mmCIF file of C-alpha atoms in Angstrom:
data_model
loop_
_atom_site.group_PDB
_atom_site.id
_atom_site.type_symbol
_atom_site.label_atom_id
_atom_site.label_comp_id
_atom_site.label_asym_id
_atom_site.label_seq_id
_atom_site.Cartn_x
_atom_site.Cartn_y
_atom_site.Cartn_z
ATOM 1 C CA UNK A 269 85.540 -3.183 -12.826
ATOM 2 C CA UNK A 270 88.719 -3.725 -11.079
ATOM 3 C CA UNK A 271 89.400 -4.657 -7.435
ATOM 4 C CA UNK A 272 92.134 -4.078 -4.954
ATOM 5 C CA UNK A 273 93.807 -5.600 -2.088
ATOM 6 C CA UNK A 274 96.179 -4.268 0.118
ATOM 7 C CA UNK A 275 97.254 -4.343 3.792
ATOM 8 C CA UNK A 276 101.007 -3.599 5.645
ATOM 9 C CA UNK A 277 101.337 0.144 5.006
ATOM 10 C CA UNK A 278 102.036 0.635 7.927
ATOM 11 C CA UNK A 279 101.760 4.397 7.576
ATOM 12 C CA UNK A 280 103.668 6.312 10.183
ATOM 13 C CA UNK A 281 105.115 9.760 10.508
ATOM 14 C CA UNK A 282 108.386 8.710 10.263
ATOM 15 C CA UNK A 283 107.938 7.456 6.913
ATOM 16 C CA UNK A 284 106.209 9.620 5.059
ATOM 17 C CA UNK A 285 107.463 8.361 1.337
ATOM 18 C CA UNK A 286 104.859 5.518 2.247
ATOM 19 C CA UNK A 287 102.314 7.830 2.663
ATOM 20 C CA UNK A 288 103.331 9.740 -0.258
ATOM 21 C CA UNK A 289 103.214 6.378 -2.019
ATOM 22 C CA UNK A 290 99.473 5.437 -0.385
ATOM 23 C CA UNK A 291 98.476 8.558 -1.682
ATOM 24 C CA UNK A 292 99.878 7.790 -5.394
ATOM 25 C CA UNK A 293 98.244 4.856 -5.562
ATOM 26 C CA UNK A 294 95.090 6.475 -4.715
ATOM 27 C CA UNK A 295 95.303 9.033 -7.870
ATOM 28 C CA UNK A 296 96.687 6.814 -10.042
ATOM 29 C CA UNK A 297 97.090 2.870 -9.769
ATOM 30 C CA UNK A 298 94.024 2.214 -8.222
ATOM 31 C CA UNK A 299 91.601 5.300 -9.852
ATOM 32 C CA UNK A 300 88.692 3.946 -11.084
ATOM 33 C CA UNK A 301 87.958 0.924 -8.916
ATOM 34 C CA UNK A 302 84.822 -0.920 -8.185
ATOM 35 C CA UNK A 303 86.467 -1.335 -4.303
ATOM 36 C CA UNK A 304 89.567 -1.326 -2.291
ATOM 37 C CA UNK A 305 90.186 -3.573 0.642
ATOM 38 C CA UNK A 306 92.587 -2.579 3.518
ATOM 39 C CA UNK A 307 93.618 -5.782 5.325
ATOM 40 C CA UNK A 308 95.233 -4.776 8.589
ATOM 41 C CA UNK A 309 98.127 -3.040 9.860
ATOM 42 C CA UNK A 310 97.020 0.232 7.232
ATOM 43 C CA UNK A 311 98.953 2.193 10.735
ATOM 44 C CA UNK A 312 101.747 1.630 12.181
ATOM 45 C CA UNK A 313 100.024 2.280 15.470
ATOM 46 C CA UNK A 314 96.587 3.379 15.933
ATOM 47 C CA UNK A 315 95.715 4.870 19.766
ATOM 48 C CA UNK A 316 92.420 5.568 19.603
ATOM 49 C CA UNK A 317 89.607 7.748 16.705
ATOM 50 C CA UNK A 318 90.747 10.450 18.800
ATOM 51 C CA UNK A 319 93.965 10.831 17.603
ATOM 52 C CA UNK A 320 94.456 14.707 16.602
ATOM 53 C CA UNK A 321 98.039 13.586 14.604
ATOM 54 C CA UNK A 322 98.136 15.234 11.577
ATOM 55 C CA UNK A 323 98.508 11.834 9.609
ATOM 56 C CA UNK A 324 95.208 10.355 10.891
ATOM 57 C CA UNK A 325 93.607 13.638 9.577
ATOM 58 C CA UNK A 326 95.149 13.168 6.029
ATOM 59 C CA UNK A 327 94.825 9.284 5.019
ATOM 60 C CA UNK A 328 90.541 10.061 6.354
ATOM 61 C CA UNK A 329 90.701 12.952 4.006
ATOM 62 C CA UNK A 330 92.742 10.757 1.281
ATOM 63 C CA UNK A 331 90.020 8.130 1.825
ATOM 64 C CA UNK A 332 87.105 10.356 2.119
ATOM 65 C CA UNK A 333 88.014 12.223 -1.394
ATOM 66 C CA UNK A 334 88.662 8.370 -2.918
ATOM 67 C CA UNK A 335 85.686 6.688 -1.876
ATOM 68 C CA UNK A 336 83.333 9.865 -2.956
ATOM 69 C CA UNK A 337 84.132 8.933 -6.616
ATOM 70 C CA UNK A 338 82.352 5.762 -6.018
ATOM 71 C CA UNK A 339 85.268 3.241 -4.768
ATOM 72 C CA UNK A 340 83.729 1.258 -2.141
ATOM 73 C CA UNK A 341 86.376 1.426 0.659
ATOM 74 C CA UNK A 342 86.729 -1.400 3.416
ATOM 75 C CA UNK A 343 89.132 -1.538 6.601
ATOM 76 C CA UNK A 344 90.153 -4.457 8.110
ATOM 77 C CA UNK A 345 91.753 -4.428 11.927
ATOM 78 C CA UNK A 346 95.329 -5.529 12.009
ATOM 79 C CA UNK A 347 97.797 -6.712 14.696
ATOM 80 C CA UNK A 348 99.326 -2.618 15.098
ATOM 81 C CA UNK A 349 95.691 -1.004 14.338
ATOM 82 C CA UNK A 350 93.028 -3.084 16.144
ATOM 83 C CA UNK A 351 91.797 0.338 17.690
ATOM 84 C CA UNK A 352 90.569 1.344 14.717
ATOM 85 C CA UNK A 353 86.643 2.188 14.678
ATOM 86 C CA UNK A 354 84.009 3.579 13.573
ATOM 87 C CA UNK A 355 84.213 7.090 13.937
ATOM 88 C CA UNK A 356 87.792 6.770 11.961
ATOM 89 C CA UNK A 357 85.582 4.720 9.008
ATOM 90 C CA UNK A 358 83.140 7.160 8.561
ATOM 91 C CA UNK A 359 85.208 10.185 8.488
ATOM 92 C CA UNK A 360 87.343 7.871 5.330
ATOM 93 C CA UNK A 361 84.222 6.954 3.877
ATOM 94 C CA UNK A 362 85.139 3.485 4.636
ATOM 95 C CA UNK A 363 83.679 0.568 5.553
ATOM 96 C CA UNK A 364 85.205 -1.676 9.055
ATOM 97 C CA UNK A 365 85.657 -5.019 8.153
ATOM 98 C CA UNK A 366 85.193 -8.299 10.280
ATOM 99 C CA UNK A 367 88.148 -10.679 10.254
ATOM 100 C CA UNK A 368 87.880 -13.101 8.742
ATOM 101 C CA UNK A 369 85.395 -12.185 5.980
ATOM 102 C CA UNK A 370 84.340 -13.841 2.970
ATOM 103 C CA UNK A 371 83.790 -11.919 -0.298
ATOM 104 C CA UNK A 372 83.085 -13.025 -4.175
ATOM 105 C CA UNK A 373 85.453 -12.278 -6.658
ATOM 106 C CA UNK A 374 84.254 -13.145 -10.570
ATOM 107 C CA UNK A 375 81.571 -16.144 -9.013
ATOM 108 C CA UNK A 376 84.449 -17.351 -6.415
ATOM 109 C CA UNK A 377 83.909 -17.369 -2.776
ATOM 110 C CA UNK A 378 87.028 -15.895 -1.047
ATOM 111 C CA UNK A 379 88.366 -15.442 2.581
ATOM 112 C CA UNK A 380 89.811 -12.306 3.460
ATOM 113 C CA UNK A 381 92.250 -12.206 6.913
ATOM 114 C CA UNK A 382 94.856 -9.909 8.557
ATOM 115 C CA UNK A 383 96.665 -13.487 9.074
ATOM 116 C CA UNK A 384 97.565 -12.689 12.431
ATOM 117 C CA UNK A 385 95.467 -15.540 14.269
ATOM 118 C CA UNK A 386 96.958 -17.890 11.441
ATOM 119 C CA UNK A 387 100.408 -17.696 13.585
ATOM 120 C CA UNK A 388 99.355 -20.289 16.462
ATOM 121 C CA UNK A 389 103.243 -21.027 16.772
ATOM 122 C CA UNK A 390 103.573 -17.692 18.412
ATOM 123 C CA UNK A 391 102.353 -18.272 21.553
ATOM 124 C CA UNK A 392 103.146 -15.193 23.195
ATOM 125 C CA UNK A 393 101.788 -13.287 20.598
ATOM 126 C CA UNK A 394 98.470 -14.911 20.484
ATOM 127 C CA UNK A 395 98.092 -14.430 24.426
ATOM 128 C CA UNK A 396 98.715 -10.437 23.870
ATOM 129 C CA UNK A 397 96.039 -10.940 21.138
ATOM 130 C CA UNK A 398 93.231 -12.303 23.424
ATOM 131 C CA UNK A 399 93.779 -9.922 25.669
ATOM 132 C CA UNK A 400 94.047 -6.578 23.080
ATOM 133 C CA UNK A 401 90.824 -7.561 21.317
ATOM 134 C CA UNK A 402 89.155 -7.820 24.733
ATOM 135 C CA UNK A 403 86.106 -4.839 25.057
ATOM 136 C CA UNK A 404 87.129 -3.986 28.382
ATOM 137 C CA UNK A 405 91.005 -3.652 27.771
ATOM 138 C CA UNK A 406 90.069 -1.477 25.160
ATOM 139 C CA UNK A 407 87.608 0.792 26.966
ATOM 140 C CA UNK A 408 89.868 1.559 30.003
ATOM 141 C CA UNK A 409 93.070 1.878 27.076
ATOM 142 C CA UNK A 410 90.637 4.299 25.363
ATOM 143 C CA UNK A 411 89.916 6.309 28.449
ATOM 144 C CA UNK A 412 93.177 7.468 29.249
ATOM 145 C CA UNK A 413 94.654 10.926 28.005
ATOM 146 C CA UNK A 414 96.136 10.722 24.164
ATOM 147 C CA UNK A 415 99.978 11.090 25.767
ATOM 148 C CA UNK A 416 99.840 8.403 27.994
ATOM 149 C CA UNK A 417 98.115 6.056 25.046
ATOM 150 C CA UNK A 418 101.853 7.098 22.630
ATOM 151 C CA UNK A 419 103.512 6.108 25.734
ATOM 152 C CA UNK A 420 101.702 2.824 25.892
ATOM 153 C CA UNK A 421 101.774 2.269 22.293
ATOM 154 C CA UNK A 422 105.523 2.832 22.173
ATOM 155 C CA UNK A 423 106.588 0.730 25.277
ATOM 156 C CA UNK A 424 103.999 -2.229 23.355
ATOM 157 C CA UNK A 425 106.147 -1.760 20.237
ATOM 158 C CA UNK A 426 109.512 -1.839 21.742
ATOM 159 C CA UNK A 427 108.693 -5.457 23.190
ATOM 160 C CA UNK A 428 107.562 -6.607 20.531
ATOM 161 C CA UNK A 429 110.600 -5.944 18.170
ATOM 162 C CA UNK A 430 112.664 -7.128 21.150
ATOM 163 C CA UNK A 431 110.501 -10.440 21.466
ATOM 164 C CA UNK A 432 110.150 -11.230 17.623
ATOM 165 C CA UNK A 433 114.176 -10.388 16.920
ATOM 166 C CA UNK A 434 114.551 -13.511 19.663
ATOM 167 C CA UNK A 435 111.993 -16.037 17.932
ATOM 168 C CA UNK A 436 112.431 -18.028 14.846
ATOM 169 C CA UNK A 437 110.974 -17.004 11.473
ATOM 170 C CA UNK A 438 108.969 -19.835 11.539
ATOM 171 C CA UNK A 439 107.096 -19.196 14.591
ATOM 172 C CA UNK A 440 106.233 -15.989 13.177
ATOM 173 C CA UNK A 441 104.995 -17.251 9.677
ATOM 174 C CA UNK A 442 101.553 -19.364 9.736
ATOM 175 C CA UNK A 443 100.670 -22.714 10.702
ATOM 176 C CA UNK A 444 99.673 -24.931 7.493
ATOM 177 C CA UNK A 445 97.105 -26.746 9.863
ATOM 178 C CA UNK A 446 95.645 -24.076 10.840
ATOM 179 C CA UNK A 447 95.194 -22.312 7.429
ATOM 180 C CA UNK A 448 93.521 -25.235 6.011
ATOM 181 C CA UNK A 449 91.553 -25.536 8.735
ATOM 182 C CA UNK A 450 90.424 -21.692 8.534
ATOM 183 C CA UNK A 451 89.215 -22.256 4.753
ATOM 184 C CA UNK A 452 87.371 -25.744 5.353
ATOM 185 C CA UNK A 453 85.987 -24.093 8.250
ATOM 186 C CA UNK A 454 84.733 -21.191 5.673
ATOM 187 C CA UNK A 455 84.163 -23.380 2.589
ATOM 188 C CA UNK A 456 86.753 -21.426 0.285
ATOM 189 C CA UNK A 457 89.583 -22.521 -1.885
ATOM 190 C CA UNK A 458 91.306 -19.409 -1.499
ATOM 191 C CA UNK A 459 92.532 -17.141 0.779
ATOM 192 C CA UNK A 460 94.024 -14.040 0.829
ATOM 193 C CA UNK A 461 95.816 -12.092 3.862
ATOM 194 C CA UNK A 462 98.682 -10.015 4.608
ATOM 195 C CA UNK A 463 100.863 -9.848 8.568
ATOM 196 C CA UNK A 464 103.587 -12.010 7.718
ATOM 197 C CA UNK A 465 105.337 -9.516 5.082
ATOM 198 C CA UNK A 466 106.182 -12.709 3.010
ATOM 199 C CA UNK A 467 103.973 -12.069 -0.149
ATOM 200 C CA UNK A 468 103.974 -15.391 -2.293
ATOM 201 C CA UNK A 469 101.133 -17.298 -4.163
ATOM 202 C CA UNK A 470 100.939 -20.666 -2.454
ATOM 203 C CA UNK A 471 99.218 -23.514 -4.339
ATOM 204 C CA UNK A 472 97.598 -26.015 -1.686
ATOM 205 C CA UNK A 473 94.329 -28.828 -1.728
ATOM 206 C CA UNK A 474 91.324 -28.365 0.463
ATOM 207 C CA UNK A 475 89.337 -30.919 0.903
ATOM 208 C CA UNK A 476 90.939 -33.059 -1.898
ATOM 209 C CA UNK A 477 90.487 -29.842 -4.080
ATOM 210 C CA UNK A 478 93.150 -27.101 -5.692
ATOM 211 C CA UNK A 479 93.635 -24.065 -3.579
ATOM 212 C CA UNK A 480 96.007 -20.981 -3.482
ATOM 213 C CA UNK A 481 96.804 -19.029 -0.387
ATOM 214 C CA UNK A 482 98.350 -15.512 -1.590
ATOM 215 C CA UNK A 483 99.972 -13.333 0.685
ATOM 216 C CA UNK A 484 100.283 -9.622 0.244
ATOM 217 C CA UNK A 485 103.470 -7.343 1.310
ATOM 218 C CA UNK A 486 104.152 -4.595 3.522
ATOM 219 C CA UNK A 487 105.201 -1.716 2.277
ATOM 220 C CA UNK A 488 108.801 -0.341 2.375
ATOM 221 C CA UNK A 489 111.156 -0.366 -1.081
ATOM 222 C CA UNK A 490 107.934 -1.800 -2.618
ATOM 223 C CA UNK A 491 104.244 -1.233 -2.571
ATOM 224 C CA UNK A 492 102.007 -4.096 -2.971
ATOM 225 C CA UNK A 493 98.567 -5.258 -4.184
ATOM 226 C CA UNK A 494 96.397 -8.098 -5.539
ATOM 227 C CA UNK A 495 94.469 -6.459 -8.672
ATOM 228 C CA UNK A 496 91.186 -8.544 -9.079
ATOM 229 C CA UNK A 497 90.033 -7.870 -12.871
ATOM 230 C CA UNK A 498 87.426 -9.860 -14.697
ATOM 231 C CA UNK A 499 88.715 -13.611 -14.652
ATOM 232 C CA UNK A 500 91.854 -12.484 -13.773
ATOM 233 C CA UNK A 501 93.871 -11.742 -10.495
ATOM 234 C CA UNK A 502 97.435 -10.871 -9.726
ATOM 235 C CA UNK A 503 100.109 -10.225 -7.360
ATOM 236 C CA UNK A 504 101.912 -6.826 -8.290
ATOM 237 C CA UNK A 505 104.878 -4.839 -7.173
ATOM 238 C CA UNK A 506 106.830 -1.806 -7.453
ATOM 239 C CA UNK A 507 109.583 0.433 -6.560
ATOM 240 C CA UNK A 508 108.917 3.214 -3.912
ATOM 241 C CA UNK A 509 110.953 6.007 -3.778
#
């Protein structure tokens, strides 16, 4: 049975021919898989399982009706949507997803990230990290009403584009130290993530040994996946809208 990857939808009301998309590829692309992984930024923003937007209510539905025909459904937390837990998963019928995490595709051990922490050029960004993925940031974030947490979230995105439009593009694409390092860290001659929204297939040696790092792409004029069939996997595209 097939496999699919995804991650960068970055589904937000203000573009809801993604979600339209999302939901496509639900019904018909990906119908019939043995599992689908999410990796990261699947939300533009994500405040909190408690979000009563009408979106968040219909991608857990979407989800929920997918993974009831027997797709096994897994959620990785990206850079936008690291508040995602588990009351969200189980209302999708999903599974949350540690990253990194290794998987086996046809007998080959594979490592799965958002790709985020593969960016150690980005200083800045990696401090905001350590501090966003720390328990008690979340919990007192989490406490506060839902309007004050879209404030937050709004004033967090607005720096962001005005920090990243400042830095070079290759402070925001990964470090090849640190990739190779990941996968000999992990034992894997292939890796597979998503963040940068540069999707290629890069060829590289571990250890002395062939590897490939792929890298999947957000979603805007195209959707993306990585279809895993039996001794076969691929990078697809293809028009939206």
């Amino acid at each position: 049975m097939t496999t699919y990857l995804i991650s960068d939808l970055h589904l937000d009301e203000t573009r809801p021919q993604i979600t339209a998309a999302f939901f496509d590829f639900l019904r018909n692309r990906a119908a019939g898989a043995k599992a689908l992984y999410i990796l990261g930024d699947f939300f533009e923003v994500w405040i909190g399982d408690d979000d009563d937007a009408p979106l968040a209510n219909q991608v857990a539905q979407a989800l929920r009706e997918y993974s009831s025909t027997g797709v096994e459904v897994y959620l990785m937390h990206g850079n936008r949507d690291f508040l995602l837990g588990h009351d969200f998963a189980q209302r999708a019928g999903a599974t949350l997803l540690p990253d990194p995490s290794c998987v086996t595709f046809n007998g080959q051990k594979v490592l799965l990230m958002h790709g985020d922490t593969l960016c150690t050029r980005d200083i800045e960004y990696q401090a905001f990290r350590q501090q966003a993925r720390d328990p008690n940031w979340q919990k007192n974030l989490l406490a506060k009403p839902l309007e004050e947490r879209r404030a937050i979230a709004a004033q967090i995105r607005a720096v962001s584009k005005t920090m990243n439009s400042r830095k070079a593009e290759d402070i925001m694409d990964v470090t090849e130290d640190e990739v190779e390092r990941v996968m000999r860290e992990h034992g894997v001659q292939l890796l597979i993530h998503g963040h940068t929204h540069r999707p290629a297939r890069h060829p590289l040696s571990v250890k002395g040994e062939p590897g490939e790092r792929i890298v999947l792409g957000d979603w805007g004029e195209h959707g993306w996946c990585i279809k895993v069939s039996e001794h076969h996997l691929e990078l697809m595209h293809w028009p939206i809208g």
